[in-house]
Coordinates of C-alpha atoms and ligand atoms in Angstrom, one line a residue:
X1199 CA -31.6 -9.5 -3.3
X1200 CA -31.8 -12.9 -1.6
X1201 CA -31.8 -12.7 2.2
X1202 CA -31.6 -15.5 4.8
X1203 CA -33.8 -15.4 7.9
X1204 CA -32.0 -15.3 11.2
X1205 CA -32.9 -18.1 13.6
X1206 CA -32.0 -16.4 17.0
X1207 CA -33.2 -13.3 18.7
X1208 CA -31.4 -10.2 17.4
X1209 CA -29.1 -8.5 19.8
X1210 CA -29.6 -4.7 20.1
X1211 CA -26.3 -3.2 21.3
X1212 CA -26.1 -0.2 18.9
X1213 CA -24.8 2.9 20.4
X1214 CA -25.2 6.4 19.0
X1215 CA -21.9 8.4 18.8
X1216 CA -21.6 12.1 18.4
X1217 CA -19.4 13.0 15.4
X1218 CA -15.7 13.3 16.3
X1219 CA -14.1 14.6 13.1
X1220 CA -10.3 15.0 12.9
X1221 CA -9.4 18.6 11.8
X1222 CA -7.8 18.9 8.4
X1223 CA -6.1 22.1 9.6
X1224 CA -2.9 20.2 10.7
X1225 CA -2.3 18.9 7.2
X1226 CA -0.4 21.1 4.8
X1227 CA -1.2 20.0 1.2
X1228 CA 0.1 21.9 -1.8
X1229 CA -2.3 22.4 -4.7
X1230 CA 0.4 20.9 -7.1
X1231 CA 3.2 18.4 -6.7
X1232 CA 6.2 17.9 -9.0
X1233 CA 8.5 14.9 -9.2
X1234 CA 11.1 14.4 -6.5
X1235 CA 14.4 13.8 -8.4
X1236 CA 17.9 14.3 -7.2
X1237 CA 16.8 15.9 -3.9
X1238 CA 14.6 18.6 -5.7
X1239 CA 11.0 18.8 -6.8
X1240 CA 11.2 19.1 -10.6
X1241 CA 8.5 19.8 -13.2
X1242 CA 7.8 16.7 -15.4
X1243 CA 9.4 16.6 -18.8
X1244 CA 6.0 15.2 -19.9
X1245 CA 4.4 18.5 -18.9
X1246 CA 1.4 16.4 -17.8
X1247 CA -0.4 16.4 -14.5
X1248 CA -3.3 14.4 -13.1
X1249 CA -5.7 14.9 -10.2
X1250 CA -5.7 13.0 -6.9
X1251 CA -9.2 13.0 -5.3
X1252 CA -10.7 12.3 -1.9
X1253 CA -12.7 9.1 -2.4
X1254 CA -15.0 10.0 0.6
X1255 CA -16.1 13.3 -1.0
X1256 CA -15.1 12.9 -4.7
X1257 CA -13.4 16.3 -4.4
X1258 CA -10.0 17.1 -5.9
X1259 CA -7.2 17.4 -3.4
X1260 CA -4.2 18.2 -5.5
X1261 CA -2.6 18.0 -9.0
X1262 CA 0.2 15.5 -9.4
X1263 CA 3.0 15.3 -12.0
X1264 CA 3.0 12.4 -14.4
X1265 CA 6.5 11.0 -15.1
X1266 CA 7.3 9.9 -18.7
X1267 CA 10.2 7.9 -20.0
X1268 CA 12.6 10.9 -19.9
X1269 CA 11.6 11.6 -16.3
X1270 CA 12.2 8.0 -15.3
X1271 CA 15.6 8.2 -17.1
X1272 CA 16.5 11.3 -15.0
X1273 CA 15.4 9.6 -11.8
X1274 CA 17.4 6.4 -12.5
X1275 CA 20.4 8.5 -13.5
X1276 CA 20.2 10.4 -10.2
X1277 CA 19.9 7.2 -8.2
X1278 CA 22.9 5.6 -10.1
X1279 CA 25.1 8.7 -9.5
X1280 CA 24.2 8.9 -5.8
X1281 CA 24.9 5.1 -5.5
X1282 CA 28.3 5.3 -7.2
X1283 CA 29.5 8.5 -5.6
X1284 CA 28.0 8.7 -2.2
X1285 CA 25.7 6.1 -0.8
X1286 CA 27.7 2.9 -1.5
X1287 CA 30.8 4.6 -0.1
X1288 CA 29.3 6.0 3.0
X1289 CA 30.2 4.2 6.3
X1290 CA 27.2 2.1 7.3
X1291 CA 26.8 3.9 10.7
X1292 CA 26.4 7.2 8.8
X1293 CA 23.7 5.7 6.6
X1294 CA 21.9 4.5 9.7
X1295 CA 21.8 8.1 11.1
X1296 CA 19.9 9.3 8.1
X1297 CA 17.4 6.4 8.3
X1298 CA 16.9 7.1 12.0
X1299 CA 16.3 10.8 11.2
X1300 CA 13.7 9.9 8.7
X1301 CA 12.0 7.7 11.2
X1302 CA 11.9 10.4 13.8
X1303 CA 10.6 13.0 11.4
X1304 CA 7.8 10.6 10.4
X1305 CA 6.9 10.4 14.1
X1306 CA 7.0 14.2 14.5
X1307 CA 4.7 14.6 11.5
X1308 CA 2.5 11.6 12.3
X1309 CA -0.7 13.5 12.8
X1310 CA -0.4 15.4 9.5
X1311 CA 0.6 12.2 7.6
X1312 CA -2.4 10.3 9.1
X1313 CA -4.8 13.0 8.0
X1314 CA -3.4 13.1 4.5
X1315 CA -3.4 9.3 4.2
X1316 CA -7.0 9.2 5.2
X1317 CA -8.0 12.0 2.8
X1318 CA -6.2 10.6 -0.2
X1319 CA -7.0 6.9 0.3
X1320 CA -10.3 6.8 2.3
X1321 CA -9.1 4.7 5.2
X1322 CA -10.5 5.5 8.7
X1323 CA -8.3 8.0 10.6
X1324 CA -8.2 5.5 13.5
X1325 CA -6.3 3.1 11.3
X1326 CA -3.9 5.6 9.6
X1327 CA -3.2 7.2 13.0
X1328 CA -2.7 4.0 15.0
X1329 CA -1.4 1.5 12.5
X1330 CA -0.2 2.9 9.1
X1331 CA 1.9 5.8 10.3
X1332 CA 3.4 4.3 13.5
X1333 CA 4.3 1.1 11.6
X1334 CA 5.9 3.2 8.8
X1335 CA 8.1 4.9 11.3
X1336 CA 8.9 1.6 13.0
X1337 CA 10.2 0.1 9.7
X1338 CA 12.7 3.0 9.4
X1339 CA 13.7 2.5 13.0
X1340 CA 14.1 -1.2 12.6
X1341 CA 16.2 -1.1 9.5
X1342 CA 18.3 1.8 10.7
X1343 CA 19.3 -0.5 13.5
X1344 CA 20.6 -3.2 11.0
X1345 CA 22.5 -0.8 8.7
X1346 CA 25.9 -1.2 10.5
X1347 CA 25.3 -4.8 11.7
X1348 CA 24.8 -6.5 8.4
X1349 CA 27.9 -8.8 9.0
X1350 CA 26.0 -10.2 12.0
X1351 CA 22.8 -10.6 10.0
X1352 CA 24.7 -12.7 7.4
X1353 CA 27.7 -14.2 9.2
X1354 CA 30.6 -15.7 7.1
X1355 CA 29.2 -14.1 3.9
X1356 CA 30.6 -11.4 1.8
X1357 CA 27.7 -9.1 1.0
X1358 CA 27.2 -6.1 -1.2
X1359 CA 24.3 -3.9 -2.2
X1360 CA 22.6 -4.5 -5.5
X1361 CA 22.7 -0.9 -6.8
X1362 CA 19.5 0.9 -7.9
X1363 CA 16.2 -0.4 -6.8
X1364 CA 13.0 0.3 -8.7
X1365 CA 10.0 0.2 -6.3
X1366 CA 6.4 0.2 -7.3
X1367 CA 3.7 0.3 -4.6
X1368 CA -0.1 0.0 -4.4
X1369 CA -2.8 2.2 -3.0
X1370 CA -3.9 0.3 0.0
X1371 CA -1.1 1.2 2.5
X1372 CA 0.7 4.0 0.7
X1373 CA 3.1 5.4 3.3
X1374 CA 3.6 2.0 4.9
X1375 CA 4.4 0.3 1.6
X1376 CA 6.9 3.1 0.9
X1377 CA 8.5 2.4 4.2
X1378 CA 8.6 -1.3 3.6
X1379 CA 10.4 -0.7 0.4
X1380 CA 12.7 2.3 1.1
X1381 CA 14.0 1.4 4.6
X1382 CA 15.7 -2.0 3.9
X1383 CA 17.0 -0.7 0.5
X1384 CA 18.8 2.2 2.2
X1385 CA 20.0 0.1 5.2
X1386 CA 21.7 -2.2 2.8
X1387 CA 23.3 0.6 0.7
X1388 CA 21.1 0.7 -2.3
X1389 CA 19.5 3.8 -3.9
X1390 CA 15.9 4.0 -4.9
X1391 CA 13.4 5.2 -7.5
X1392 CA 9.9 4.7 -6.1
X1393 CA 6.5 5.1 -7.7
X1394 CA 3.4 5.4 -5.6
X1395 CA 0.0 4.4 -7.0
X1396 CA -1.9 6.9 -9.1
X1397 CA -4.8 7.2 -6.6
X1398 CA -2.7 7.7 -3.5
X1399 CA 0.5 9.7 -4.2
X1400 CA 0.3 12.3 -1.4
X1401 CA 1.9 10.6 1.6
X1402 CA 4.8 9.4 -0.6
X1403 CA 5.3 13.0 -1.7
X1404 CA 5.1 14.2 1.9
X1405 CA 7.8 11.6 2.6
X1406 CA 9.8 13.2 -0.2
X1407 CA 9.6 16.5 1.7
X1408 CA 10.7 14.7 4.9
X1409 CA 13.6 13.1 3.0
X1410 CA 14.6 16.6 1.6
X1411 CA 14.5 18.1 5.1
X1412 CA 16.5 15.2 6.5
X1413 CA 19.4 16.2 4.2
X1414 CA 19.7 12.7 2.8
X1415 CA 22.2 13.1 -0.1
X1416 CA 20.4 14.0 -3.3
X1417 CA 19.5 11.1 -5.6
X1418 CA 19.5 8.4 -2.9
X1419 CA 15.7 8.4 -2.9
X1420 CA 13.7 9.6 -5.9
X1421 CA 10.0 9.6 -5.8
X1422 CA 8.2 9.9 -9.1
X1423 CA 4.5 9.8 -9.7
X1424 CA 2.4 8.5 -12.6
X1425 CA 0.2 5.6 -13.6
X1426 CA 1.0 2.1 -14.9
X1427 CA 3.1 3.3 -17.9
X1428 CA 5.5 5.1 -15.4
X1429 CA 5.7 1.8 -13.4
X1430 CA 6.5 -0.1 -16.6
X1431 CA 9.2 2.4 -17.6
X1432 CA 10.9 1.7 -14.2
X1433 CA 10.6 -2.0 -14.7
X1434 CA 12.1 -1.9 -18.2
X1435 CA 14.9 0.5 -17.4
X1436 CA 18.2 -1.2 -18.2
X1437 CA 20.1 0.5 -15.3
X1438 CA 17.8 -0.8 -12.6
X1439 CA 19.2 -3.8 -10.6
X1440 CA 16.2 -4.8 -8.6
X1441 CA 12.4 -4.5 -8.8
X1442 CA 10.3 -4.6 -5.6
X1443 CA 6.6 -4.6 -6.5
X1444 CA 3.4 -4.9 -4.4
X1445 CA 0.2 -5.0 -6.3
X1446 CA -2.1 -7.3 -8.4
X1447 CA -1.1 -10.7 -9.6
X1448 CA -1.8 -9.6 -13.2
X1449 CA 0.8 -6.8 -13.1
X1450 CA 3.1 -9.1 -11.1
X1451 CA 3.0 -11.5 -14.1
X1452 CA 3.7 -8.7 -16.6
X1453 CA 6.7 -7.6 -14.5
X1454 CA 8.0 -11.2 -14.3
X1455 CA 7.8 -11.5 -18.1
X1456 CA 9.5 -8.1 -18.6
X1457 CA 12.5 -8.9 -16.5
X1458 CA 12.9 -12.5 -17.6
X1459 CA 16.4 -13.0 -19.1
X1460 CA 17.8 -9.8 -17.5
X1461 CA 20.0 -9.6 -14.4
X1462 CA 17.4 -7.8 -12.4
X1463 CA 16.4 -9.3 -9.1
X1464 CA 12.8 -9.1 -8.0
X1465 CA 10.5 -9.5 -5.1
X1466 CA 6.8 -9.6 -5.9
X1467 CA 4.1 -9.3 -3.2
X1468 CA 0.9 -10.0 -5.0
X1469 CA -2.8 -10.9 -4.2
X1470 CA -4.3 -13.2 -1.6
X1471 CA -7.5 -15.0 -0.6
X1472 CA -6.8 -15.9 2.9
X1473 CA -8.6 -18.6 4.8
X1474 CA -9.7 -17.8 8.4
X1475 CA -10.7 -21.0 10.2
X1476 CA -12.8 -21.2 13.3
X1477 CA -12.9 -24.6 15.2
X1478 CA -15.7 -25.4 17.6
X1479 CA -13.4 -25.2 20.6
X1480 CA -12.4 -21.5 19.8
X1481 CA -13.4 -18.6 22.0
X1482 CA -16.1 -17.6 19.6
X1483 CA -16.5 -13.9 20.6
X1484 CA -12.8 -13.4 20.2
X1485 CA -12.8 -15.3 16.9
X1486 CA -15.7 -13.2 15.6
X1487 CA -13.8 -10.0 16.4
X1488 CA -10.8 -11.4 14.6
X1489 CA -12.8 -12.3 11.6
X1490 CA -14.3 -8.7 11.5
X1491 CA -10.9 -7.2 11.8
X1492 CA -9.5 -9.7 9.2
X1493 CA -12.0 -8.7 6.5
X1494 CA -13.1 -5.2 7.2
X1495 CA -9.8 -3.6 8.2
X1496 CA -9.0 -1.0 5.6
X1497 CA -12.3 -1.7 3.8
X1498 CA -10.9 -5.1 2.9
X1499 CA -8.2 -3.5 0.7
X1500 CA -5.7 -5.8 2.2
X1501 CA -3.7 -8.5 0.3
X1502 CA -3.7 -10.7 3.4
X1503 CA -7.4 -10.0 4.3
X1504 CA -9.2 -13.0 5.8
X1505 CA -11.8 -13.1 3.0
X1506 CA -12.7 -16.8 3.1
X1507 CA -14.2 -17.9 6.5
X1508 CA -14.4 -21.6 7.4
X1509 CA -16.5 -22.4 10.4
X1510 CA -16.8 -25.9 12.0
X1511 CA -20.3 -27.1 11.3
X1512 CA -21.3 -27.5 15.0
X1513 CA -20.9 -23.8 15.7
X1514 CA -21.9 -22.4 12.3
X1515 CA -25.3 -21.0 13.3
X1516 CA -23.9 -19.3 16.4
X1517 CA -21.0 -17.8 14.5
X1518 CA -23.1 -16.6 11.7
X1519 CA -25.6 -14.9 14.1
X1520 CA -22.7 -13.2 16.0
X1521 CA -21.2 -12.0 12.7
X1522 CA -24.5 -10.6 11.5
X1523 CA -25.1 -8.8 14.8
X1524 CA -21.6 -7.5 14.8
X1525 CA -21.7 -6.0 11.3
X1526 CA -24.8 -4.1 12.2
X1527 CA -22.7 -2.2 14.8
X1528 CA -20.0 -1.2 12.3
X1529 CA -20.0 2.5 11.4
X1530 CA -19.4 3.2 7.7
X1531 CA -18.8 6.8 6.8
X1532 CA -16.6 9.8 7.0
X1533 CA -13.0 8.4 7.2
X1534 CA -11.9 11.5 9.1
X1535 CA -14.4 10.8 11.9
X1536 CA -12.7 9.0 14.8
X1537 CA -15.8 6.8 15.3
X1538 CA -15.7 5.4 11.8
X1539 CA -14.9 1.6 11.4
X1540 CA -15.1 1.4 7.6
X1541 CA -14.1 4.3 5.4
X1542 CA -14.4 4.9 1.7
X1543 CA -13.5 2.5 -1.1
X1544 CA -10.2 3.8 -2.5
X1545 CA -11.5 4.7 -6.0
X1546 CA -14.5 4.6 -8.3
X1547 CA -12.8 1.9 -10.3
X1548 CA -12.3 -0.3 -7.2
X1549 CA -15.9 0.3 -6.1
X1550 CA -17.1 -0.9 -9.5
X1551 CA -15.0 -4.0 -9.2
X1552 CA -16.5 -4.8 -5.8
X1553 CA -20.0 -4.2 -6.9
X1554 CA -19.4 -6.5 -9.9
X1555 CA -18.4 -9.2 -7.5
X1556 CA -21.5 -8.7 -5.4
X1557 CA -23.6 -9.3 -8.5
X1558 CA -21.5 -12.3 -9.5
X1559 CA -22.1 -13.8 -6.0
X1560 CA -25.8 -13.4 -6.2
X1561 CA -25.8 -14.9 -9.8
X1562 CA -23.9 -17.9 -8.5
X1563 CA -26.7 -18.5 -6.0
X1564 CA -24.9 -17.3 -2.9
X1565 CA -27.0 -15.6 -0.1
X1566 CA -25.9 -12.0 0.6
X1567 CA -26.2 -10.4 4.1
X1568 CA -25.4 -6.8 4.2
X1569 CA -25.6 -4.5 7.2
X1570 CA -28.4 -2.0 7.2
X1571 CA -26.3 1.0 8.2
X1572 CA -26.6 4.3 6.4
X1573 CA -23.9 5.4 4.1
X1574 CA -23.0 8.8 2.8
X1575 CA -24.7 9.9 -0.4
X1576 CA -21.5 11.3 -1.9
X1577 CA -18.2 9.3 -2.1
X1578 CA -17.5 5.6 -2.6
X1579 CA -18.9 3.5 0.2
X1580 CA -20.0 -0.2 0.4
X1581 CA -21.7 -1.8 3.4
X1582 CA -20.0 -4.7 5.1
X1583 CA -21.1 -7.8 3.3
X1584 CA -21.3 -11.5 4.1
X1585 CA -22.0 -14.3 1.6
X1586 CA -23.3 -17.7 2.7
X1587 CA -24.3 -20.7 0.5
X1588 CA -21.1 -20.5 -1.5
X1589 CA -19.1 -23.3 -3.1
X1590 CA -15.4 -23.9 -3.3
X1591 CA -15.8 -23.2 -7.1
X1592 CA -17.7 -19.9 -6.6
X1593 CA -15.8 -17.0 -8.2
X1594 CA -16.3 -14.9 -5.0
X1595 CA -14.5 -17.7 -3.1
X1596 CA -11.7 -18.1 -5.6
X1597 CA -11.0 -14.5 -6.8
X1598 CA -9.5 -11.6 -4.9
X1599 CA -12.3 -9.0 -4.4
X1600 CA -10.2 -6.5 -2.3
X1601 CA -13.3 -5.1 -0.6
X1602 CA -15.4 -5.6 2.5
X1603 CA -16.8 -8.9 1.4
X1604 CA -16.6 -12.2 3.3
X1605 CA -17.6 -15.6 2.1
X1606 CA -18.5 -18.2 4.7
X1607 CA -18.3 -22.0 4.4
X1608 CA -18.5 -24.9 6.8
X1609 CA -16.3 -27.9 7.5
X1610 CA -16.3 -31.0 9.7
X1611 CA -12.7 -32.3 10.0
X1612 CA -9.2 -30.9 10.1
X1613 CA -8.3 -32.6 6.9
X1614 CA -11.3 -31.2 5.1
X1615 CA -10.6 -27.7 6.1
X1616 CA -6.9 -27.9 5.2
X1617 CA -7.9 -29.2 1.8
X1618 CA -10.4 -26.4 1.3
X1619 CA -8.1 -23.7 2.7
X1620 CA -5.3 -24.7 0.3
X1621 CA -7.6 -24.9 -2.7
X1622 CA -6.8 -21.5 -4.1
X1623 CA -4.2 -20.1 -6.5
X1624 CA -3.0 -17.8 -3.7
X1625 CA -0.9 -18.5 -0.6
X1626 CA -0.2 -15.3 1.3
X1627 CA -1.8 -15.7 4.7
X1628 CA -4.3 -17.6 6.9
X1629 CA -5.8 -17.6 10.3
X1630 CA -6.8 -20.3 12.8
X1631 CA -9.0 -20.0 15.9
X1632 CA -8.9 -22.9 18.4
X1633 CA -8.1 -23.6 22.0
X1634 CA -5.7 -26.4 21.2
X1635 CA -2.0 -25.7 20.5
X1636 CA -1.7 -29.1 18.8
X1637 CA -4.3 -28.1 16.2
X1638 CA -2.5 -24.8 15.6
X1639 CA 0.8 -26.6 14.9
X1640 CA -0.9 -29.2 12.7
X1641 CA -2.5 -26.5 10.6
X1642 CA 0.4 -24.2 10.3
X1643 CA 2.6 -26.9 8.9
X1644 CA 0.0 -27.9 6.3
X1645 CA -1.3 -24.6 5.1
X1646 CA 0.4 -23.2 2.0
X1647 CA 0.5 -19.6 3.3
X1648 CA 3.4 -17.3 4.0
X1649 CA 1.9 -16.0 7.3
X1650 CA -0.4 -18.0 9.5
X1651 CA -1.9 -16.1 12.5
X1652 CA -3.2 -18.2 15.5
X1653 CA -6.1 -16.7 17.5
X1654 CA -5.4 -13.3 16.0
X1655 CA -5.3 -11.7 12.6
X1656 CA -3.7 -8.9 10.6
X1657 CA -0.8 -8.4 13.1
X1658 CA 2.2 -6.7 11.5
X1659 CA 5.7 -6.1 12.8
X1660 CA 8.8 -4.8 11.1
X1661 CA 10.8 -7.7 12.6
X1662 CA 8.7 -10.4 11.0
X1663 CA 9.0 -11.5 7.4
X1664 CA 6.0 -11.2 5.1
X1665 CA 5.4 -12.7 1.6
X1666 CA 3.6 -15.5 -0.2
X1667 CA 3.5 -18.7 -2.1
X1668 CA 2.1 -19.6 -5.5
X1669 CA 0.3 -16.6 -7.2
X1670 CA 0.8 -14.5 -4.1
X1671 CA 4.4 -13.9 -5.3
X1672 CA 7.8 -14.6 -4.0
X1673 CA 10.5 -13.1 -1.8
X1674 CA 10.0 -11.8 1.7
X1675 CA 9.8 -8.3 3.1
X1676 CA 10.4 -7.4 6.7
X1677 CA 12.8 -8.8 9.3
X1678 CA 16.2 -10.2 8.3
X1679 CA 14.7 -11.8 5.2
X1680 CA 13.8 -8.3 4.0
X1681 CA 17.5 -7.3 4.1
X1682 CA 18.6 -10.3 2.0
X1683 CA 16.3 -9.2 -0.8
X1684 CA 18.6 -6.1 -1.3
X1685 CA 21.9 -7.8 -1.2
X1686 CA 24.1 -10.0 -3.3
Ligands
NDP2052 P1 -2.0 -2.7 -9.8 O1 -1.2 -4.0 -9.7 O2 -2.3 -2.3 -11.2 O3 -1.2 -1.5 -9.1 C1 -0.1 -1.7 -8.3 C2 1.0 -0.7 -8.7 O4 1.6 -1.1 -10.0 C3 0.5 0.7 -8.9 O5 1.6 1.6 -8.5 C4 0.3 0.8 -10.4 O6 0.3 2.1 -10.9 C5 1.5 0.0 -10.9 N1 1.4 -0.6 -12.3 C6 0.2 -0.8 -13.0 N2 0.5 -1.4 -14.2 C7 1.9 -1.5 -14.2 C8 2.8 -2.1 -15.1 N3 2.4 -2.6 -16.3 N4 4.1 -2.1 -14.8 C9 4.6 -1.6 -13.6 N5 3.7 -1.1 -12.7 C10 2.4 -1.0 -13.0 O7 -3.3 -2.8 -9.0 P2 -4.7 -2.0 -9.2 O8 -4.5 -0.7 -8.6 O9 -5.0 -2.0 -10.7 O10 -5.7 -3.0 -8.5 C11 -6.3 -4.0 -9.2 C12 -6.5 -5.2 -8.2 O11 -5.2 -5.6 -7.8 C13 -7.3 -4.9 -7.0 O12 -8.6 -5.0 -7.2 C14 -6.7 -5.9 -6.1 O13 -7.4 -7.2 -6.2 C15 -5.3 -6.1 -6.5 N6 -4.3 -5.4 -5.6 C16 -3.6 -6.1 -4.7 C17 -2.7 -5.4 -3.9 C18 -1.9 -6.2 -2.9 O14 -1.4 -5.6 -2.0 N7 -1.7 -7.5 -3.1 C19 -2.6 -4.0 -3.9 C20 -3.4 -3.3 -4.9 C21 -4.2 -4.0 -5.7 P3 -1.1 2.9 -10.9 O15 -1.9 2.6 -9.7 O16 -0.6 4.3 -10.9 O17 -1.8 2.5 -12.2

């Protein structure tokens, strides 16, 4: 493995922490989950089940139903009946009450949901506790507020819901993505058939329990589990009016082809390869923290992760040293431990993908710097990784790795970095670190990215729209824009 020699004295600010594991006892997990259709948990017509495992221990957590075409038909029928007979007729302020109730119930069960999210997906408990679950509740609160005010959101327009929405979500933010999809759909009077990812179905199924307890009319939300074939059956179902998808660009393209020529509306939130840019006038320590958060948050399984770092040449050595020092302090390990910074990679399959890219990087001549931290023997873990000596054309610079892997390049002028930052098929997000407001405005107007953060990174809020350009997809979720995507 090629290693670069460091040119400044190494800082030693490592602290030893006693283990602080979150107890699993507050999480009630059944050994088997059926499909949530028409307000009830029903056995799958397929008679098939699959296992969901804990990626930190490789142990099975529960058995999950696999929905086939007949199950999808049942779910869509339930959603259509609920739409026609109940939900589209209900006064908006009544709809809002249900959405508020779901938000409050998520808050009440936040601890349990955080533990389950961490066990099923591998993310650190600190993140699921402080970010995923509170944000999921906030999305329901935010859109509950809009339900009876849609005429103010779209003044002088005659608006109507679309009907039945088919929603397919990925494994990186399971409950949060379910909230992003379900809350605006309900607020605008649509009904829903949602499929969580195969590797992380549990919090969506817990949400199904919450929805059942909330007394939401049966069929308004249906949550069915399965793999890609189940997702495809939703996409191709003739009685679905809208597809909302978050996931890979490849599957996004399949979906776009599948719905071409139909009346189905779609929003696709796909991959990313965000540039994070540090100018020489930036507060460097703050910028380094932002870069660390930008790429190692959620093990780098983030579509808007700041995976391409550009550093102005005059501060490159300083920034690189600070980054190398900082990654040595990151704790990789048990996701349920409150000290853990980087948890488990979501699945064996994703770990293999990331390891493949590490090999590609080295083959391309890049220099790899990995932290020396210990990692658990069992489970899927990868040390935080930096690559220097990369080119614009390197595959590790161009392709989405979706793991804790950062590439670092330099630049001299604003024009050069704008050119380099935009030289990607993606256009989801970007970050800029500088002391000068004028530089921020210059860059934000020239970067082809849906979200540009200035002197911060990975900040999310239900009031603010999110979505991409180019191969990062189309349509916006969040904020007012997120309502528009569910209305005609
Ligand atoms: P996918 O795009 O395959 O998965 C996203 C969702 O789509 C899942 O629920 C999946 O089901 C479902 N799905 C899969 N195939 C189809 C289909 N033909 N029609 C409809 N739905 C389908 O992502 P992967 O999990 O395979 O991850 C692969 C790569 O995608 C990652 O390495 C990463 O680069 C990128 N990715 C990007 C995400 C983002 O937020 N931008 C999120 C996740 C991945 P199931 O999981 O059950 O197979």
